[in-house]
XYZ file of C-alpha atoms in Angstrom:
152
model
C 27.318 30.637 17.509
C 25.249 33.553 18.769
C 21.439 33.613 18.672
C 21.505 36.121 15.791
C 23.957 33.976 13.840
C 21.647 30.937 14.347
C 18.655 33.003 13.101
C 20.501 33.919 9.946
C 21.706 30.348 9.308
C 18.122 29.014 9.689
C 16.772 31.671 7.338
C 19.535 30.936 4.750
C 18.651 27.230 4.923
C 15.008 27.972 4.402
C 15.597 30.316 1.476
C 17.993 27.896 -0.207
C 15.074 25.570 -0.794
C 13.269 28.220 -2.886
C 10.007 28.054 -0.863
C 6.710 29.454 -2.094
C 5.807 30.362 1.453
C 8.125 31.306 4.228
C 6.716 31.068 7.841
C 8.698 33.113 10.387
C 8.080 33.428 14.121
C 9.790 36.410 15.747
C 12.411 36.410 13.029
C 14.410 39.367 14.431
C 14.983 37.993 17.982
C 18.644 38.149 18.984
C 19.524 40.566 16.197
C 20.989 44.041 16.546
C 19.256 46.953 14.856
C 21.372 46.906 11.624
C 20.996 43.128 11.234
C 17.200 43.483 11.671
C 16.949 45.939 8.783
C 19.309 43.841 6.618
C 17.255 40.715 7.313
C 13.965 42.456 6.552
C 15.335 43.951 3.332
C 16.624 40.508 2.256
C 13.259 38.854 2.906
C 11.424 41.555 0.902
C 13.950 41.318 -1.955
C 13.298 37.571 -2.321
C 9.723 38.192 -3.210
C 8.679 35.062 -1.326
C 5.246 35.201 0.278
C 5.979 35.424 3.994
C 3.789 34.801 7.025
C 5.543 36.448 9.968
C 4.564 36.449 13.608
C 5.728 39.713 15.120
C 5.168 41.616 18.351
C 7.135 44.655 17.156
C 4.705 46.945 15.302
C 7.539 49.024 13.807
C 9.027 45.910 12.210
C 5.616 44.708 11.069
C 4.968 48.082 9.417
C 8.347 47.887 7.614
C 8.013 44.248 6.507
C 4.326 43.738 5.752
C 2.091 44.633 2.851
C -0.900 43.052 4.604
C -1.273 42.971 8.384
C -3.539 40.997 10.732
C -3.743 42.260 14.323
C -4.927 39.724 16.883
C -6.316 40.795 20.271
C -7.667 38.467 22.947
C -7.602 35.555 20.433
C -9.658 37.281 17.773
C -8.874 39.267 14.669
C -9.053 43.003 15.650
C -8.223 44.202 12.113
C -6.773 42.979 8.795
C -5.721 44.663 5.615
C -2.989 47.054 4.255
C -0.732 48.402 7.057
C -1.926 52.012 6.874
C -5.542 50.974 6.978
C -4.998 48.620 9.909
C -2.646 50.533 12.197
C -4.975 53.471 12.707
C -4.795 55.809 15.675
C -8.064 54.279 16.900
C -6.797 50.614 16.728
C -3.501 51.490 18.407
C -5.446 53.085 21.280
C -8.077 50.345 21.580
C -5.787 47.312 21.279
C -2.428 48.539 22.558
C -3.488 51.420 24.820
C -1.145 53.901 23.191
C -1.578 57.209 21.417
C 0.225 56.803 18.105
C -0.207 57.384 14.362
C 1.200 55.867 11.208
C 2.358 57.506 8.024
C 4.298 56.629 4.897
C 7.423 58.779 4.635
C 9.016 60.040 1.356
C 11.385 56.984 1.400
C 8.338 54.685 1.208
C 8.848 53.300 4.724
C 5.805 53.290 7.035
C 6.693 54.632 10.450
C 4.715 54.694 13.707
C 5.099 57.741 15.964
C 4.127 57.146 19.612
C 3.131 59.657 22.284
C 5.362 59.890 25.386
C 2.898 58.075 27.657
C 0.210 55.366 27.284
C -3.366 56.477 27.243
C -5.151 56.612 30.646
C -8.567 57.830 31.702
C -9.258 60.244 34.545
C -10.278 58.517 37.764
C -8.299 55.343 37.003
C -6.183 54.854 40.154
C -3.912 52.358 38.497
C -3.412 54.386 35.367
C -4.227 51.486 33.035
C -4.622 52.423 29.365
C -8.351 52.317 28.500
C -10.364 51.585 25.365
C -13.116 54.023 24.316
C -15.705 51.836 26.095
C -13.797 52.289 29.367
C -12.393 48.805 29.772
C -8.666 48.382 30.451
C -6.767 47.759 27.197
C -4.716 45.026 28.902
C -7.837 42.944 29.461
C -9.928 41.097 26.837
C -12.673 43.232 25.241
C -16.152 43.039 26.801
C -17.885 39.774 25.821
C -14.670 37.944 24.916
C -14.021 34.687 26.707
C -11.450 34.786 29.534
C -8.004 33.550 28.481
C -8.479 30.228 30.352
C -11.878 29.697 28.681
C -10.535 30.614 25.207
C -7.969 27.891 25.305
C -9.860 25.134 27.056
C -10.465 21.954 25.003
C -13.968 21.311 23.824
């Protein structure tokens, strides 16, 4: 059985139990584009409250009514998709120039610029936040990744 087939079987088993909450982690891994859209449409059609962990913003925009964006272990933004995925947040957290809009078909789409953001004088070309720090690093004042995960 392929990875995509396994994903669908696991989802079918979960949905067969009529859950009140469905928790999904990277639910579209191993799926081709058509299967991704079919799966997302199926999940939305069930009406089941779903908590999904996604790294694909386009899929998140299509699936979610409410979105929480995490950055460096903290909540960067939370709320309805169009209020969360702002041009400013996409630049600050992901280092890209992009914007979101709801199209006539009701689907929210993200349009990205051809290149990531970069500031003049940055020899490595890292995308930068407005405060000048590289977007790939934790924001100023945030604990380093090894400190954030250390046991207390």
